[in-house]
């Protein structure tokens, strides 16, 4: 019999529990295996764990299968989204729901090995708030995917103001402290690995090599990948908006050179009538326009950052003398 769940949703109702969040979109071929392997990895660490499958509007048998797993395994919980919301929002739904003290994020296709959980737990015991998987090799993926991913992570880091670890996906273990901070970020366009990096705290990598999908096809075709990359850049950087200012500067430089050239030409060579004035006006206006767009961009960038309504800072811990806390004196 499966029940609806409402105890402690979104809170740390079970501090010793490990929650595993798995977003699923048309993953019927992978579900049983991922459930078995994740359960095995969790059981090796603790008896208290929950595996949360989030069905992201699949059109295959993913949801009936999740319900079946739920019936047969008391650790399994299923969340069914109303339609396909995309990987990052499906993940957000699971993270918002889970109730454990630590949460593992993993894809349904087993490209990232759940067996690393034990080592990740150890790193967290040593004080890390986030342990993120860092891919040392992605041999199983196509040359195209590897090179574009390699370039993308580096360009993103150059553009972004926060240092986002390279070659890192969403596969990671997070403490409740880090998770609560992440859940407090209300923005709609979510690039979760970047948002986690933005949080700060002690974050450590764990290296692994990325496997092939156990079954099925990637749910990120080229177009979705490009959209994802564009979302990452625009979520974490307002530098593209500044481009107009730089272009304006370059045009202004041209303008100076052109004015010198025009003056020389006017006196030294025969020029077509009107050419000199036309050149100067065109260059001057281009520079002014690009500058103006750049200034608008700056303000737009500020509005963009403001409307995210992110917390202004995140406190890691507060210490006080116990004596002060007890009797109000230091
Ligand atoms: N996914 C999802 N919603 C989507 C697309 C993907 O929940 O709209 C899930 C998918 O089921 C998988 C994870 O997100 O568990 C990562 O997708 P995939 O493995 O296809 O991406 P890739 O590893 O190829 O980048
Ligand atoms: Mg995958």
Short mmCIF file of C-alpha atoms and ligand atoms in Angstrom, two decimals:
data_model
loop_
_atom_site.label_atom_id
_atom_site.label_comp_id
_atom_site.label_asym_id
_atom_site.label_seq_id
_atom_site.Cartn_x
_atom_site.Cartn_y
_atom_site.Cartn_z
CA UNK A 1 0.00 0.00 0.00
CA UNK A 2 1.46 3.42 -0.81
CA UNK A 3 0.57 6.44 1.25
CA UNK A 4 0.92 10.12 0.66
CA UNK A 5 3.74 11.62 2.73
CA UNK A 6 3.56 14.83 4.68
CA UNK A 7 5.83 14.44 7.70
CA UNK A 8 8.51 17.07 7.83
CA UNK A 9 8.49 17.77 4.11
CA UNK A 10 11.27 20.19 3.22
CA UNK A 11 12.74 20.07 6.72
CA UNK A 12 15.39 18.02 8.38
CA UNK A 13 12.87 15.70 10.02
CA UNK A 14 15.44 12.89 10.22
CA UNK A 15 18.96 14.25 10.85
CA UNK A 16 20.60 10.82 10.56
CA UNK A 17 18.88 9.94 7.32
CA UNK A 18 20.51 10.02 3.90
CA UNK A 19 18.17 11.29 1.19
CA UNK A 20 18.91 10.47 -2.43
CA UNK A 21 17.24 12.59 -5.10
CA UNK A 22 16.95 11.16 -8.61
CA UNK A 23 15.24 13.18 -11.39
CA UNK A 24 13.80 10.90 -14.07
CA UNK A 25 12.60 11.65 -17.55
CA UNK A 26 11.72 8.61 -19.65
CA UNK A 27 14.09 6.38 -17.73
CA UNK A 28 12.09 3.16 -17.65
CA UNK A 29 15.10 1.07 -18.71
CA UNK A 30 17.33 2.40 -15.94
CA UNK A 31 15.00 2.60 -12.94
CA UNK A 32 15.30 -0.88 -11.45
CA UNK A 33 19.06 -0.93 -11.68
CA UNK A 34 19.54 2.56 -10.29
CA UNK A 35 17.18 1.76 -7.42
CA UNK A 36 19.03 -1.46 -6.58
CA UNK A 37 22.50 0.09 -6.76
CA UNK A 38 21.57 3.22 -4.84
CA UNK A 39 19.83 1.15 -2.14
CA UNK A 40 22.91 -1.04 -1.84
CA UNK A 41 25.24 1.97 -1.56
CA UNK A 42 23.00 3.58 1.10
CA UNK A 43 22.58 0.36 3.07
CA UNK A 44 26.36 0.12 3.32
CA UNK A 45 26.34 3.48 5.17
CA UNK A 46 23.13 3.48 7.20
CA UNK A 47 19.78 1.76 7.69
CA UNK A 48 17.96 5.07 7.57
CA UNK A 49 17.72 6.33 4.02
CA UNK A 50 15.12 7.49 1.50
CA UNK A 51 15.35 7.30 -2.28
CA UNK A 52 13.27 9.99 -3.93
CA UNK A 53 12.44 9.51 -7.58
CA UNK A 54 11.06 12.62 -9.24
CA UNK A 55 9.14 11.81 -12.40
CA UNK A 56 9.55 14.79 -14.68
CA UNK A 57 6.52 14.31 -16.92
CA UNK A 58 7.76 11.11 -18.57
CA UNK A 59 5.75 9.69 -21.44
CA UNK A 60 6.94 6.10 -20.97
CA UNK A 61 6.36 3.69 -18.06
CA UNK A 62 8.61 5.59 -15.63
CA UNK A 63 5.83 6.64 -13.22
CA UNK A 64 4.07 3.24 -12.97
CA UNK A 65 7.51 1.71 -12.39
CA UNK A 66 8.31 4.20 -9.62
CA UNK A 67 5.01 3.32 -7.96
CA UNK A 68 5.90 -0.35 -8.25
CA UNK A 69 9.30 0.25 -6.63
CA UNK A 70 7.52 2.22 -3.92
CA UNK A 71 5.24 -0.73 -3.16
CA UNK A 72 8.07 -3.19 -2.89
CA UNK A 73 10.66 -1.03 -1.10
CA UNK A 74 9.76 1.08 1.94
CA UNK A 75 12.75 3.35 1.36
CA UNK A 76 11.44 4.56 -1.99
CA UNK A 77 9.36 7.72 -2.41
CA UNK A 78 7.90 8.91 -5.72
CA UNK A 79 7.11 12.49 -6.70
CA UNK A 80 5.15 12.96 -9.90
CA UNK A 81 5.43 16.39 -11.51
CA UNK A 82 2.44 17.67 -13.47
CA UNK A 83 4.45 17.88 -16.72
CA UNK A 84 8.01 18.03 -17.95
CA UNK A 85 9.70 20.90 -16.11
CA UNK A 86 13.29 20.11 -17.06
CA UNK A 87 16.13 18.47 -15.14
CA UNK A 88 17.01 21.39 -12.87
CA UNK A 89 13.45 21.98 -11.69
CA UNK A 90 12.78 18.27 -11.21
CA UNK A 91 15.88 18.20 -9.04
CA UNK A 92 14.65 21.27 -7.16
CA UNK A 93 11.35 19.51 -6.41
CA UNK A 94 13.20 16.56 -4.87
CA UNK A 95 15.58 18.77 -2.89
CA UNK A 96 12.67 20.78 -1.59
CA UNK A 97 10.89 17.66 -0.44
CA UNK A 98 13.67 15.54 1.09
CA UNK A 99 13.90 15.19 4.85
CA UNK A 100 17.34 13.75 5.64
CA UNK A 101 20.40 15.34 7.22
CA UNK A 102 22.46 14.67 4.08
CA UNK A 103 21.35 14.52 0.50
CA UNK A 104 22.90 12.80 -2.50
CA UNK A 105 22.01 14.07 -5.97
CA UNK A 106 22.41 11.54 -8.74
CA UNK A 107 21.08 10.98 -12.29
CA UNK A 108 18.95 7.98 -13.12
CA UNK A 109 21.28 6.70 -15.83
CA UNK A 110 24.11 5.57 -13.50
CA UNK A 111 26.77 7.55 -15.33
CA UNK A 112 27.91 8.58 -11.87
CA UNK A 113 28.61 5.67 -9.51
CA UNK A 114 26.44 5.62 -6.35
CA UNK A 115 29.12 3.37 -4.78
CA UNK A 116 31.15 6.55 -4.10
CA UNK A 117 28.65 7.45 -1.38
CA UNK A 118 30.75 5.82 1.39
CA UNK A 119 33.83 7.90 0.47
CA UNK A 120 31.71 11.04 0.13
CA UNK A 121 30.27 10.44 3.61
CA UNK A 122 33.80 10.18 5.01
CA UNK A 123 34.81 13.49 3.45
CA UNK A 124 31.70 15.04 4.95
CA UNK A 125 32.51 13.56 8.37
CA UNK A 126 35.83 15.39 8.07
CA UNK A 127 34.01 18.71 7.79
CA UNK A 128 32.96 19.26 4.18
CA UNK A 129 29.49 20.68 3.63
CA UNK A 130 29.47 19.72 -0.04
CA UNK A 131 31.33 16.84 -1.72
CA UNK A 132 31.05 17.17 -5.50
CA UNK A 133 31.97 14.64 -8.12
CA UNK A 134 34.71 15.82 -10.46
CA UNK A 135 35.03 13.93 -13.72
CA UNK A 136 38.59 12.96 -14.52
CA UNK A 137 37.66 11.26 -17.75
CA UNK A 138 34.56 11.08 -19.87
CA UNK A 139 35.82 8.50 -22.32
CA UNK A 140 32.41 6.93 -22.59
CA UNK A 141 30.97 10.13 -24.04
CA UNK A 142 31.30 11.32 -27.62
CA UNK A 143 34.27 13.44 -28.70
CA UNK A 144 31.84 16.27 -29.46
CA UNK A 145 30.26 16.21 -26.00
CA UNK A 146 33.63 16.01 -24.28
CA UNK A 147 35.19 18.93 -26.13
CA UNK A 148 32.13 21.17 -25.90
CA UNK A 149 31.78 20.42 -22.18
CA UNK A 150 35.51 21.10 -21.64
CA UNK A 151 35.28 24.46 -23.42
CA UNK A 152 31.97 25.41 -21.85
CA UNK A 153 33.07 25.00 -18.21
CA UNK A 154 36.14 27.14 -18.82
CA UNK A 155 34.34 29.92 -20.68
CA UNK A 156 31.67 29.96 -17.99
CA UNK A 157 34.29 30.35 -15.30
CA UNK A 158 35.90 33.21 -17.17
CA UNK A 159 32.55 34.98 -17.49
CA UNK A 160 31.15 34.29 -14.06
CA UNK A 161 31.95 36.16 -10.86
CA UNK A 162 31.72 33.00 -8.76
CA UNK A 163 34.23 30.23 -9.24
CA UNK A 164 32.22 27.27 -10.49
CA UNK A 165 34.26 24.02 -10.34
CA UNK A 166 35.13 22.72 -13.82
CA UNK A 167 34.13 19.26 -15.09
CA UNK A 168 31.49 18.92 -12.40
CA UNK A 169 27.86 17.96 -12.85
CA UNK A 170 25.12 17.81 -10.28
CA UNK A 171 26.37 14.56 -8.75
CA UNK A 172 27.15 15.57 -5.17
CA UNK A 173 26.50 15.02 -1.48
CA UNK A 174 25.26 18.02 0.46
CA UNK A 175 24.80 18.63 4.15
CA UNK A 176 21.49 19.93 5.48
CA UNK A 177 23.13 23.25 6.16
CA UNK A 178 24.14 23.68 2.52
CA UNK A 179 20.82 22.32 1.29
CA UNK A 180 18.74 24.71 3.38
CA UNK A 181 20.80 27.60 2.05
CA UNK A 182 20.28 26.37 -1.52
CA UNK A 183 16.55 25.94 -0.96
CA UNK A 184 16.37 29.53 0.28
CA UNK A 185 17.34 30.81 -3.19
CA UNK A 186 14.03 31.55 -4.94
CA UNK A 187 15.22 32.20 -8.49
CA UNK A 188 13.31 30.60 -11.37
CA UNK A 189 16.17 30.00 -13.81
CA UNK A 190 18.19 27.53 -11.80
CA UNK A 191 21.70 26.41 -12.62
CA UNK A 192 22.11 24.30 -9.53
CA UNK A 193 25.81 23.45 -9.71
CA UNK A 194 26.56 27.18 -10.02
CA UNK A 195 24.18 28.08 -7.21
CA UNK A 196 25.85 25.54 -4.91
CA UNK A 197 29.25 27.03 -5.77
CA UNK A 198 27.87 30.48 -4.97
CA UNK A 199 26.89 29.29 -1.45
CA UNK A 200 30.44 29.01 -0.22
CA UNK A 201 31.10 26.66 2.77
CA UNK A 202 33.75 23.99 2.63
CA UNK A 203 33.31 22.20 -0.68
CA UNK A 204 35.62 19.37 -1.68
CA UNK A 205 35.90 17.38 -4.91
CA UNK A 206 35.94 13.62 -5.25
CA UNK A 207 37.42 12.35 -8.49
CA UNK A 208 35.84 9.66 -10.63
CA UNK A 209 35.59 8.68 -14.25
CA UNK A 210 32.23 9.05 -15.90
CA UNK A 211 30.62 5.85 -17.17
CA UNK A 212 28.32 5.22 -20.06
CA UNK A 213 24.56 5.34 -19.57
CA UNK A 214 23.36 1.90 -18.47
CA UNK A 215 20.44 2.16 -20.90
CA UNK A 216 18.38 4.63 -22.91
CA UNK A 217 19.48 7.80 -24.65
CA UNK A 218 20.68 11.17 -23.34
CA UNK A 219 17.81 13.52 -22.54
CA UNK A 220 20.01 16.46 -23.44
CA UNK A 221 20.11 16.70 -27.22
CA UNK A 222 22.24 19.44 -28.77
CA UNK A 223 19.53 22.10 -28.58
CA UNK A 224 18.78 21.47 -24.90
CA UNK A 225 22.50 21.47 -24.17
CA UNK A 226 22.88 24.87 -25.84
CA UNK A 227 19.88 26.21 -23.92
CA UNK A 228 21.37 24.86 -20.71
CA UNK A 229 24.72 26.50 -21.47
CA UNK A 230 23.07 29.83 -22.35
CA UNK A 231 21.07 29.64 -19.14
CA UNK A 232 24.24 29.01 -17.13
CA UNK A 233 26.03 31.99 -18.65
CA UNK A 234 23.11 34.40 -18.32
CA UNK A 235 22.33 33.20 -14.78
CA UNK A 236 25.83 33.77 -13.53
CA UNK A 237 27.23 36.61 -15.51
CA UNK A 238 26.26 40.05 -16.66
CA UNK A 239 29.48 40.38 -18.63
CA UNK A 240 27.79 39.79 -22.00
CA UNK A 241 25.78 42.95 -21.29
CA UNK A 242 29.01 44.90 -20.93
CA UNK A 243 30.08 43.88 -24.40
CA UNK A 244 28.49 47.03 -25.85
CA UNK A 245 30.70 49.24 -23.67
CA UNK A 246 33.84 47.46 -24.90
CA UNK A 247 32.66 47.66 -28.49
CA UNK A 248 31.91 51.36 -27.98
CA UNK A 249 35.47 51.86 -26.75
CA UNK A 250 36.93 50.07 -29.75
CA UNK A 251 34.75 52.13 -32.10
CA UNK A 252 35.86 55.33 -30.36
CA UNK A 253 39.46 54.30 -30.97
CA UNK A 254 38.70 53.74 -34.63
CA UNK A 255 37.06 57.12 -34.65
CA UNK A 256 40.25 58.83 -33.53
CA UNK A 257 42.32 57.02 -36.14
CA UNK A 258 39.68 57.75 -38.78
CA UNK A 259 39.56 61.46 -37.95
CA UNK A 260 43.31 61.69 -38.35
CA UNK A 261 43.08 59.81 -41.64
CA UNK A 262 40.20 61.95 -42.86
CA UNK A 263 42.06 65.18 -42.09
CA UNK A 264 45.18 63.97 -43.83
CA UNK A 265 43.16 62.78 -46.83
CA UNK A 266 41.30 66.07 -47.01
CA UNK A 267 44.47 68.07 -47.42
CA UNK A 268 46.72 65.59 -49.18
CA UNK A 269 44.54 63.58 -51.59
CA UNK A 270 41.52 64.12 -53.70
CA UNK A 271 38.56 62.70 -51.77
CA UNK A 272 34.98 62.20 -52.90
CA UNK A 273 32.95 65.12 -51.63
CA UNK A 274 31.13 64.38 -48.42
CA UNK A 275 33.13 61.20 -47.65
CA UNK A 276 35.08 62.75 -44.79
CA UNK A 277 32.10 64.16 -42.96
CA UNK A 278 30.08 60.99 -43.53
CA UNK A 279 32.81 58.75 -42.10
CA UNK A 280 33.21 60.87 -39.00
CA UNK A 281 29.46 61.06 -38.37
CA UNK A 282 28.95 57.30 -38.83
CA UNK A 283 31.83 56.36 -36.53
CA UNK A 284 30.90 58.95 -33.95
CA UNK A 285 27.28 57.85 -33.83
CA UNK A 286 28.24 54.15 -33.64
CA UNK A 287 30.46 54.82 -30.67
CA UNK A 288 27.78 56.88 -28.92
CA UNK A 289 25.11 54.26 -29.57
CA UNK A 290 27.21 51.35 -28.38
CA UNK A 291 28.15 53.25 -25.26
CA UNK A 292 24.52 54.07 -24.55
CA UNK A 293 23.50 50.43 -25.00
CA UNK A 294 26.32 49.49 -22.65
CA UNK A 295 25.05 51.87 -20.00
CA UNK A 296 21.52 50.50 -20.34
CA UNK A 297 23.10 47.04 -20.07
CA UNK A 298 24.76 47.96 -16.77
CA UNK A 299 21.45 49.02 -15.25
CA UNK A 300 19.68 46.02 -16.71
CA UNK A 301 22.37 43.81 -15.17
CA UNK A 302 21.77 45.34 -11.78
CA UNK A 303 18.01 44.81 -12.09
CA UNK A 304 18.67 41.25 -13.14
CA UNK A 305 20.76 40.57 -10.07
CA UNK A 306 18.27 42.30 -7.77
CA UNK A 307 15.28 40.41 -9.09
CA UNK A 308 16.91 37.09 -8.20
CA UNK A 309 16.12 37.91 -4.55
CA UNK A 310 18.97 35.76 -3.39
CA UNK A 311 19.84 35.93 0.28
CA UNK A 312 22.43 38.68 0.74
CA UNK A 313 24.80 36.44 2.67
CA UNK A 314 24.87 33.00 4.14
CA UNK A 315 26.10 32.44 7.67
CA UNK A 316 28.14 29.31 8.21
CA UNK A 317 28.19 29.36 12.02
CA UNK A 318 27.86 31.73 14.95
CA UNK A 319 29.85 31.28 18.11
CA UNK A 320 29.28 32.89 21.47
CA UNK A 321 30.60 32.39 24.94
CA UNK A 322 28.35 29.90 26.74
CA UNK A 323 28.43 32.10 29.85
CA UNK A 324 26.88 35.01 27.99
CA UNK A 325 24.19 32.74 26.67
CA UNK A 326 23.33 31.45 30.16
CA UNK A 327 23.23 34.50 32.34
CA UNK A 328 23.27 37.42 29.95
CA UNK A 329 26.73 38.59 31.17
CA UNK A 330 30.14 38.12 29.67
N1 LIG B 1 16.09 14.65 -16.81
C1 LIG B 1 14.92 15.19 -16.26
N2 LIG B 1 14.16 16.06 -17.03
C2 LIG B 1 14.53 16.41 -18.30
C3 LIG B 1 15.75 15.89 -18.82
C4 LIG B 1 16.50 15.02 -18.05
O1 LIG B 1 14.56 14.89 -15.13
O2 LIG B 1 13.80 17.19 -18.92
C5 LIG B 1 16.89 13.73 -15.98
C6 LIG B 1 17.27 12.42 -16.67
O3 LIG B 1 16.26 11.45 -16.50
C7 LIG B 1 18.56 12.04 -15.95
C8 LIG B 1 19.19 13.40 -15.64
O4 LIG B 1 18.12 14.34 -15.72
O5 LIG B 1 18.31 11.37 -14.73
C9 LIG B 1 20.31 13.77 -16.59
O6 LIG B 1 19.90 13.62 -17.93
P1 LIG B 1 20.81 12.89 -19.01
O7 LIG B 1 21.51 11.72 -18.40
O8 LIG B 1 19.96 12.57 -20.19
O9 LIG B 1 21.85 14.02 -19.37
P2 LIG B 1 23.39 13.82 -19.82
O10 LIG B 1 24.04 12.93 -18.79
O11 LIG B 1 23.33 13.19 -21.16
O12 LIG B 1 23.95 15.20 -19.82
MG1 LIG B 2 23.42 11.17 -18.19
#
